[in-house]
Coordinates of C-alpha atoms and ligand atoms in Angstrom, one line a residue:
M1 CA 4.1 -20.9 21.9
T2 CA 3.1 -17.9 21.0
K3 CA -0.5 -19.1 21.6
N4 CA -0.7 -16.9 24.9
K5 CA 0.6 -13.8 23.0
I6 CA -2.3 -11.4 21.9
V7 CA -2.2 -9.2 19.1
Y8 CA -4.8 -6.4 18.8
A9 CA -4.9 -5.6 15.3
I10 CA -6.7 -1.9 14.9
G11 CA -7.9 -1.5 11.2
L12 CA -8.8 -4.7 9.1
G13 CA -8.5 -3.1 5.6
R14 CA -6.4 -3.9 2.9
I15 CA -3.2 -4.3 5.2
G16 CA -5.0 -5.1 8.5
L17 CA -7.1 -8.1 7.7
P18 CA -4.4 -10.3 5.6
M19 CA -1.9 -9.5 8.6
S20 CA -4.4 -10.8 11.0
A21 CA -5.2 -13.9 9.4
L22 CA -1.4 -14.2 8.9
L23 CA -0.8 -13.9 12.6
A24 CA -3.6 -16.1 13.7
T25 CA -2.2 -18.8 11.3
R26 CA 1.2 -18.2 13.1
G27 CA 0.4 -19.3 16.5
F28 CA -0.7 -16.0 17.9
T29 CA -4.0 -15.1 19.2
V30 CA -5.3 -12.1 17.2
H31 CA -8.3 -9.8 18.2
G32 CA -9.2 -7.7 15.0
I33 CA -10.8 -4.2 15.5
D34 CA -12.7 -2.8 13.0
P35 CA -15.9 -0.6 13.5
N36 CA -16.4 -0.9 9.3
K37 CA -15.4 -4.1 8.6
V38 CA -17.2 -6.1 11.5
E39 CA -20.6 -6.7 12.3
G40 CA -21.2 -8.5 15.6
R41 CA -18.7 -11.2 15.9
K42 CA -18.0 -11.4 12.1
I43 CA -16.2 -9.8 9.1
R44 CA -18.7 -8.4 6.9
A45 CA -19.2 -10.3 3.5
N46 CA -17.8 -7.0 1.6
G47 CA -15.0 -6.8 3.9
F48 CA -13.2 -9.6 1.9
D49 CA -11.0 -8.1 -0.8
P50 CA -11.5 -9.4 -4.1
L51 CA -7.9 -9.0 -4.7
E52 CA -6.4 -11.4 -2.5
P53 CA -7.8 -14.8 -3.2
L54 CA -6.3 -16.5 -0.5
L55 CA -8.0 -14.0 2.0
E56 CA -11.3 -15.7 2.5
Q57 CA -10.1 -19.1 3.1
T58 CA -7.4 -18.1 5.2
L59 CA -9.6 -16.0 7.7
K60 CA -12.4 -18.8 7.6
G61 CA -9.8 -21.2 9.2
A62 CA -8.7 -18.5 11.4
L63 CA -12.1 -17.9 12.8
E64 CA -13.1 -21.4 13.1
S65 CA -9.8 -22.1 14.9
Q66 CA -10.6 -19.5 17.4
S67 CA -7.1 -17.8 16.7
L68 CA -8.6 -14.5 15.3
H69 CA -11.9 -12.8 17.0
V70 CA -13.3 -9.9 15.3
A71 CA -15.0 -6.9 17.2
T72 CA -16.1 -3.1 16.3
H73 CA -14.1 -1.8 19.4
I74 CA -11.4 -3.2 21.4
S75 CA -13.6 -2.3 24.5
H76 CA -15.9 -5.4 23.3
V77 CA -13.1 -7.7 23.5
K78 CA -13.5 -10.6 26.1
K79 CA -10.1 -10.4 28.5
H80 CA -7.9 -13.6 27.9
S81 CA -4.8 -14.5 30.3
E82 CA -2.2 -12.6 29.0
K83 CA 0.7 -13.5 31.3
P84 CA 4.2 -13.1 29.2
V85 CA 5.2 -16.5 28.2
L86 CA 8.2 -17.8 26.6
S87 CA 7.8 -18.3 22.8
L88 CA 9.4 -20.8 20.8
S89 CA 7.6 -20.8 18.1
G90 CA 10.8 -21.3 16.1
S91 CA 10.2 -20.0 12.5
S92 CA 14.1 -20.1 12.1
K93 CA 15.0 -18.4 8.4
A94 CA 17.5 -18.9 5.8
T95 CA 18.8 -15.5 6.2
D96 CA 22.6 -13.9 6.2
R97 CA 22.7 -11.2 8.6
E98 CA 24.9 -8.5 9.6
E99 CA 23.1 -5.9 10.9
P100 CA 23.9 -5.0 14.9
F101 CA 20.6 -6.0 16.5
L102 CA 20.6 -9.4 14.3
S103 CA 22.8 -12.5 14.9
S104 CA 24.7 -14.1 11.9
A105 CA 23.9 -17.7 12.7
D106 CA 20.9 -19.7 11.0
N107 CA 20.1 -22.6 13.1
R108 CA 17.1 -23.8 15.3
E109 CA 19.1 -22.5 18.7
E110 CA 19.5 -19.0 16.8
G111 CA 15.7 -19.3 16.2
M112 CA 14.4 -20.1 19.5
K113 CA 16.9 -17.3 21.1
K114 CA 15.0 -14.8 18.8
N115 CA 11.9 -16.2 19.9
S116 CA 12.5 -16.1 23.4
R117 CA 13.1 -12.2 23.1
L118 CA 9.0 -12.8 22.4
Q119 CA 8.9 -13.1 26.3
F120 CA 10.2 -9.7 27.1
F121 CA 7.0 -7.8 26.0
R122 CA 3.4 -8.5 26.7
N123 CA 1.2 -8.3 24.1
V124 CA 1.0 -6.1 20.7
F125 CA -1.3 -3.7 19.3
L126 CA -1.0 -3.2 15.8
I127 CA -2.1 -0.3 14.1
A128 CA -2.9 0.0 10.2
V129 CA -5.4 2.5 9.9
P130 CA -5.6 4.9 7.1
T131 CA -3.4 7.8 6.9
L132 CA -4.1 10.4 4.4
I133 CA -3.7 13.9 3.2
D134 CA -6.1 16.9 3.3
Q135 CA -7.3 19.2 0.5
S136 CA -4.0 21.2 0.6
N137 CA -1.9 18.0 0.9
R138 CA -1.0 18.8 4.3
P139 CA -0.9 15.0 6.4
D140 CA -4.1 14.1 8.0
L141 CA -3.5 11.8 10.4
S142 CA -6.7 11.9 12.3
Q143 CA -7.8 8.1 12.2
L144 CA -4.4 7.4 13.3
Y145 CA -4.7 9.1 16.5
L146 CA -8.2 8.4 17.1
A147 CA -6.9 4.9 16.6
I148 CA -4.3 5.5 19.4
E149 CA -6.9 7.0 21.6
S150 CA -9.2 4.0 21.4
I151 CA -6.6 1.7 22.4
Q152 CA -4.9 3.8 25.5
S153 CA -6.9 2.8 28.3
H154 CA -6.1 -0.9 27.3
L155 CA -2.4 -0.7 27.1
E156 CA -0.4 -1.9 30.2
S157 CA 3.3 -1.6 30.9
E158 CA 5.4 -4.0 28.6
D159 CA 3.2 -3.7 25.8
L160 CA 4.3 -3.2 22.3
V161 CA 2.8 -1.0 20.0
I162 CA 3.6 -1.3 16.4
I163 CA 2.4 1.6 13.9
E164 CA 2.5 -0.1 10.4
S165 CA 0.2 2.8 8.7
T166 CA 2.6 5.3 6.6
C167 CA 3.2 8.2 8.5
P168 CA 5.3 11.5 8.4
I169 CA 9.0 11.3 10.0
G170 CA 8.5 11.6 13.9
T171 CA 4.8 10.3 14.1
T172 CA 6.0 7.4 16.1
E173 CA 8.1 9.6 18.4
K174 CA 4.8 11.7 19.0
V175 CA 2.7 9.1 19.9
A176 CA 5.2 7.1 21.9
S177 CA 5.6 10.2 24.2
D178 CA 2.0 10.8 24.3
L179 CA 1.4 7.4 25.3
K180 CA 4.3 6.9 28.1
K181 CA 3.2 9.8 30.2
S182 CA 0.8 7.5 31.3
I183 CA 2.4 4.1 30.7
P184 CA 6.2 4.7 30.9
N185 CA 7.1 1.2 30.2
L186 CA 5.7 0.7 26.9
Y187 CA 7.5 -0.3 23.7
V188 CA 6.4 1.9 20.4
A189 CA 7.9 1.0 17.0
H190 CA 7.1 1.8 13.2
C191 CA 7.3 -1.0 10.4
P192 CA 6.2 0.3 7.2
E193 CA 4.2 -2.1 5.0
R194 CA 5.7 -2.7 1.3
V195 CA 3.0 -5.6 0.3
I196 CA 1.1 -5.1 -3.3
P197 CA -2.2 -5.9 -3.5
G198 CA -2.9 -8.9 -5.2
N199 CA -0.1 -10.7 -3.9
I200 CA -0.2 -10.0 -0.3
F201 CA 0.2 -13.1 1.6
H202 CA 3.4 -14.0 -0.5
E203 CA 5.0 -10.7 0.3
L204 CA 3.8 -10.3 4.1
V205 CA 6.0 -13.5 4.5
H206 CA 8.5 -13.2 2.3
N207 CA 9.5 -9.2 1.9
D208 CA 12.0 -7.5 3.9
R209 CA 10.9 -5.6 6.5
V210 CA 12.3 -2.2 8.3
V211 CA 11.6 -2.0 12.0
G212 CA 12.3 1.0 13.8
G213 CA 11.8 1.6 17.8
V214 CA 11.5 4.7 19.9
D215 CA 14.3 3.2 21.7
E216 CA 16.4 0.3 21.7
P217 CA 14.5 -1.9 23.3
S218 CA 10.9 -1.2 21.4
T219 CA 13.7 -1.7 18.4
L220 CA 14.5 -5.1 19.6
H221 CA 11.2 -6.2 20.9
A222 CA 9.6 -5.2 17.6
T223 CA 12.2 -7.0 15.6
A224 CA 11.8 -10.2 17.6
F225 CA 8.1 -9.8 16.8
Y226 CA 8.6 -9.8 12.8
E227 CA 11.5 -12.5 12.9
S228 CA 8.9 -14.8 15.0
F229 CA 6.8 -15.1 11.7
I230 CA 8.2 -13.7 8.4
L231 CA 10.7 -15.4 6.4
G232 CA 12.2 -12.1 4.7
R233 CA 15.0 -10.2 6.4
V234 CA 14.2 -7.8 9.4
F235 CA 16.3 -4.7 9.1
S236 CA 16.5 -2.9 12.4
T237 CA 16.8 0.9 12.9
D238 CA 15.1 3.9 14.8
S239 CA 11.6 5.0 14.0
R240 CA 12.3 7.9 12.6
T241 CA 14.6 6.2 9.7
A242 CA 11.8 3.6 9.3
E243 CA 9.5 6.1 8.7
G244 CA 11.6 7.8 6.4
V245 CA 12.4 4.8 4.4
K246 CA 8.9 4.1 3.4
L247 CA 8.2 7.8 2.2
A248 CA 11.5 7.6 0.3
E249 CA 10.7 4.5 -1.7
N250 CA 7.4 6.1 -2.6
A251 CA 8.8 9.6 -3.5
Y252 CA 11.3 7.4 -5.6
R253 CA 9.0 5.8 -7.4
D254 CA 6.7 9.1 -8.0
L255 CA 9.9 11.2 -9.1
N256 CA 11.0 8.2 -11.6
I257 CA 7.5 8.1 -12.8
A258 CA 7.3 11.9 -13.3
F259 CA 10.3 11.7 -15.5
A260 CA 8.9 9.5 -18.0
N261 CA 5.5 11.4 -17.9
E262 CA 7.1 14.8 -18.6
L263 CA 9.3 13.1 -21.1
S264 CA 6.2 11.8 -23.2
M265 CA 4.7 15.5 -22.9
I266 CA 7.8 16.8 -24.7
A267 CA 8.0 14.0 -27.0
E268 CA 4.4 14.6 -27.9
K269 CA 4.9 18.4 -28.7
K270 CA 8.2 17.5 -30.8
G271 CA 6.3 14.6 -33.0
V272 CA 8.4 11.9 -31.5
D273 CA 7.4 8.4 -30.7
I274 CA 7.9 8.2 -26.9
H275 CA 7.5 4.5 -26.3
E276 CA 10.3 4.1 -29.3
L277 CA 12.4 6.9 -27.7
I278 CA 12.5 5.2 -24.3
Q279 CA 12.8 1.7 -25.4
L280 CA 16.1 2.9 -27.5
A281 CA 17.5 5.1 -24.6
N282 CA 16.8 2.0 -22.2
R283 CA 19.7 0.2 -24.4
H284 CA 22.3 2.6 -22.7
P285 CA 23.5 0.0 -19.9
R286 CA 22.9 2.6 -16.9
V287 CA 19.7 4.0 -18.0
Q288 CA 16.4 2.9 -16.9
I289 CA 13.1 5.1 -17.9
L290 CA 10.0 3.9 -16.8
T291 CA 7.0 3.5 -19.3
P292 CA 4.9 6.9 -19.2
G293 CA 1.1 6.7 -18.1
A294 CA -2.1 8.6 -17.4
G295 CA -0.8 9.7 -13.8
V296 CA -0.3 8.2 -10.6
G297 CA -3.1 6.5 -8.7
G298 CA -3.1 3.8 -5.9
H299 CA -3.0 4.0 -2.0
C300 CA 0.3 5.1 -1.5
I301 CA 2.4 7.0 -4.1
P302 CA 0.0 9.9 -4.6
I303 CA 0.0 10.7 -0.8
D304 CA 3.1 9.6 0.8
P305 CA 5.7 12.1 -1.0
W306 CA 3.6 15.1 0.4
Y307 CA 4.4 13.8 3.9
L308 CA 8.2 14.6 2.9
V309 CA 7.2 17.8 1.5
H310 CA 5.2 19.2 4.3
S311 CA 8.1 18.0 6.3
A312 CA 10.8 20.2 4.7
P313 CA 8.7 22.6 2.2
D314 CA 12.0 24.6 1.6
L315 CA 14.0 21.6 1.0
A316 CA 11.5 19.2 -1.0
E317 CA 11.8 21.0 -4.5
L318 CA 12.2 17.7 -6.9
I319 CA 9.8 15.7 -4.6
S320 CA 6.6 18.5 -4.6
T321 CA 7.7 19.0 -8.4
S322 CA 7.2 15.5 -9.3
R323 CA 3.7 15.6 -7.7
A324 CA 2.7 18.7 -9.7
V325 CA 4.2 16.7 -13.3
N326 CA 1.9 13.4 -12.4
E327 CA -0.9 15.5 -11.4
K328 CA -0.3 17.8 -14.8
K329 CA -0.4 14.6 -16.6
V330 CA -4.1 14.0 -16.0
R331 CA -5.1 17.5 -17.1
W332 CA -2.5 17.4 -20.1
I333 CA -4.4 13.8 -21.2
I334 CA -8.0 15.6 -20.5
E335 CA -6.8 18.7 -23.1
Q336 CA -5.5 16.4 -25.7
V337 CA -8.3 14.2 -25.8
K338 CA -10.9 17.0 -25.7
E339 CA -8.9 19.0 -28.6
N340 CA -9.2 15.3 -30.7
V341 CA -13.1 15.4 -30.1
R342 CA -13.4 18.9 -30.8
E343 CA -11.4 19.1 -34.4
S344 CA -13.0 15.4 -35.3
Q345 CA -16.4 16.2 -34.0
A346 CA -16.4 12.7 -32.5
K347 CA -19.4 11.8 -31.0
A348 CA -18.1 8.7 -28.7
I349 CA -14.5 7.7 -27.3
A350 CA -13.7 4.5 -26.1
C351 CA -11.3 5.0 -23.1
F352 CA -9.4 1.7 -22.5
G353 CA -8.3 1.1 -18.7
L354 CA -10.0 2.3 -15.3
T355 CA -7.7 0.7 -12.9
Y356 CA -4.9 2.7 -11.1
K357 CA -2.3 0.4 -12.9
A358 CA -1.7 -2.2 -15.2
N359 CA -2.9 -5.8 -14.9
V360 CA -4.7 -5.1 -11.4
P361 CA -8.3 -4.9 -10.7
D362 CA -8.3 -1.6 -8.4
T363 CA -9.5 1.7 -9.3
L364 CA -8.5 3.5 -5.8
E365 CA -7.3 7.0 -6.9
S366 CA -6.9 6.2 -10.4
P367 CA -6.0 8.8 -12.7
A368 CA -7.7 7.0 -15.8
L369 CA -11.3 7.5 -13.9
Q370 CA -10.4 11.3 -13.1
I371 CA -9.8 11.7 -16.9
I372 CA -13.0 9.6 -17.8
E373 CA -15.1 11.8 -15.4
E374 CA -14.0 15.0 -17.2
L375 CA -14.6 13.5 -20.8
E376 CA -17.7 12.4 -19.8
K377 CA -18.9 16.1 -19.4
V378 CA -18.2 16.4 -23.6
C379 CA -18.9 13.5 -25.2
E380 CA -20.0 9.8 -24.8
V381 CA -17.3 7.7 -23.3
L382 CA -17.4 3.8 -23.3
R383 CA -15.2 2.4 -20.5
V384 CA -13.3 -0.7 -21.6
D385 CA -11.5 -2.6 -18.6
P386 CA -11.5 -6.3 -18.0
Y387 CA -10.8 -5.7 -14.4
V388 CA -14.0 -3.7 -13.8
S389 CA -17.7 -4.9 -13.6
K390 CA -19.8 -4.3 -16.5
P391 CA -17.3 -2.5 -19.1
Y392 CA -17.8 -2.8 -22.7
S393 CA -15.8 -5.3 -24.8
P394 CA -13.2 -4.1 -26.9
E395 CA -15.0 -4.8 -30.1
E396 CA -18.2 -3.2 -29.0
A397 CA -16.5 -0.1 -27.8
L398 CA -14.6 0.4 -31.0
A399 CA -17.6 -0.4 -33.4
H400 CA -19.4 2.6 -31.6
A401 CA -16.3 5.1 -31.0
D402 CA -14.5 7.3 -33.1
I403 CA -11.4 7.7 -30.8
A404 CA -9.6 4.7 -28.9
V405 CA -8.1 6.5 -25.7
G406 CA -5.5 4.3 -23.8
L407 CA -5.1 4.9 -20.4
V408 CA -3.7 1.5 -18.8
A409 CA -1.5 -1.0 -20.4
H410 CA -3.8 -4.2 -19.6
D411 CA -2.1 -7.1 -21.4
Q412 CA -5.5 -8.3 -22.8
F413 CA -5.5 -5.0 -24.5
L414 CA -2.6 -6.2 -26.6
Q415 CA -4.9 -9.1 -27.9
I416 CA -7.3 -6.7 -29.6
P417 CA -7.1 -7.5 -33.4
S418 CA -6.0 -4.4 -35.4
K419 CA -8.7 -4.6 -37.7
H420 CA -10.7 -3.0 -35.1
F421 CA -9.0 -0.1 -34.7
S422 CA -9.4 0.7 -38.4
G423 CA -10.1 4.3 -39.3
K424 CA -10.3 5.2 -35.5
I425 CA -8.3 8.0 -34.0
I426 CA -5.8 6.2 -31.5
L427 CA -4.5 8.4 -28.7
D428 CA -2.5 5.8 -26.8
F429 CA -1.0 7.6 -23.3
A430 CA 0.1 4.3 -21.6
G431 CA 1.5 1.8 -24.4
A432 CA -1.9 -0.1 -24.4
F433 CA -1.8 -0.9 -27.8
R434 CA 1.7 -1.7 -28.6
Ligands
NAD1 N1 -3.0 -0.8 0.9 C1 -1.7 -0.9 0.7 O1 -1.3 -1.6 -0.4 C2 -0.6 -0.3 1.7 C3 0.6 -0.7 1.1 C4 1.8 0.0 2.1 C5 1.2 0.6 3.1 N2 -0.3 1.3 3.4 C6 -0.5 1.7 4.6 O2 -1.4 1.2 5.5 C7 -2.2 1.8 6.5 C8 -3.6 1.2 6.1 O3 -3.6 1.0 4.6 P1 -5.2 -0.1 4.1 O4 -4.8 -0.1 2.9 O5 -5.2 -0.8 4.8 O6 -6.6 1.0 4.6 P2 -7.9 0.6 4.2 O7 -8.7 1.9 4.2 O8 -8.1 -0.6 3.2 O9 -8.2 0.2 5.6 C9 -7.9 0.6 7.1 C10 -9.3 0.4 7.9 O10 -8.9 0.9 9.2 C11 -10.2 1.1 9.8 N3 -10.3 2.0 10.9 C12 -10.0 3.4 10.8 N4 -10.2 3.9 11.9 C13 -10.1 3.1 12.8 C14 -10.0 2.6 14.2 N5 -9.9 3.7 15.0 N6 -10.4 1.6 15.0 C15 -10.2 0.3 14.1 N7 -10.1 0.5 12.8 C16 -10.3 1.6 12.3 C17 -11.0 1.4 8.5 O11 -12.4 0.8 8.9 C18 -10.6 0.6 7.6 O12 -11.6 -0.5 7.3 C19 -2.2 3.4 5.6 O13 -1.5 4.3 6.1 C20 -1.8 3.0 3.9 O14 -1.0 4.3 3.7 C21 -1.0 0.5 2.5

């Protein structure tokens, strides 16, 4: 059983809380640590993310069964018996493996062998705290280093430290080299998260993982840990590659969005309908242009590419230009709307969409919100978004506003009867009304 394996989950936010709940249902004893999400021995009521419908229920079960405990600081955790034990939790998986660290067979015996590797590390310290950028777009890893500092005196030989926070290439090695000065026989690895908010529980279990240790034993143990509870494939590599994979994924997304956004500004200048242009261009069998929008927001894409830029400013031209284009799109939209307000002498505008992308209730780093806040300085803005509390209904907003501005293409906006747009100036920057 994995019961005697303890996982200390440092950071109980969008990633750490569902991970803790999941691990607690998979046979681990989990101690979740977060000074902001925990009060006494309970998770704060506002700690439940409304985006994740399964979260509250899963957490309740885990807390009641005492497989999950929470605390504000690791020093408040009661010591358990932490003797390494053989794990036979047996989550054997239907996967087809070719990688060097991974065996090819898929049967119970193989699952047991894989899980038996869990005996060779002691307990797990899983770090999922914010990693940010500063005002000059340089990495701000202060919360990660504070989190590492907080666990340092609790680590013992053969513990496994896994950084799930997204970080610049080389961070895991730096953390490991600092920690190993006092605990040489420590395993340290990086495993980036790829989950999408709103479907986290499914994706935590089913997504493929990339796991990279700072040395071979670290990679092996971290791989065995993830293989014991996920159903996706686990791809083993070194920590630098694992860090780079996550950054490359998000820089790739940013770059492709920037292309669509740049094209949309050119199309506007030349009087071409960008949505028709893209639809027709995408009929080419090897072209797949994304839909332009109001810019880029959310947890990862506006931040992660900067980690690559910072690591090689002289080489990361395309990546930094993509960031600049996506930021420019926000300013361009503000100017377009202001110009229309001036020319039409509009008193009120209706902005459709506040979230950072379509069909999600999350406004983190939302470019639409940035745009709205600027526009509010020049005219009345009626906010319309079914995912955000106390918005105007489309009908109310359109009855009052002179201009309809499409910022996020929520599916619901497509249902608005066209009669409500009659006589309005329509500025659709996201394909919200198509
Ligand atoms: N949210 C996502 O969709 C997503 C996806 C992939 C990767 N990531 C990455 O995962 C990491 C965590 O992101 P998140 O969205 O969960 O952040 P979050 O802000 O939702 O949660 C982080 C939590 O860490 C806590 N924390 C900070 N310092 C701490 C410390 N020293 N000890 C204990 N707790 C501490 C904070 O109080 C907060 O509750 C980031 O690096 C992020 O880039 C996030």
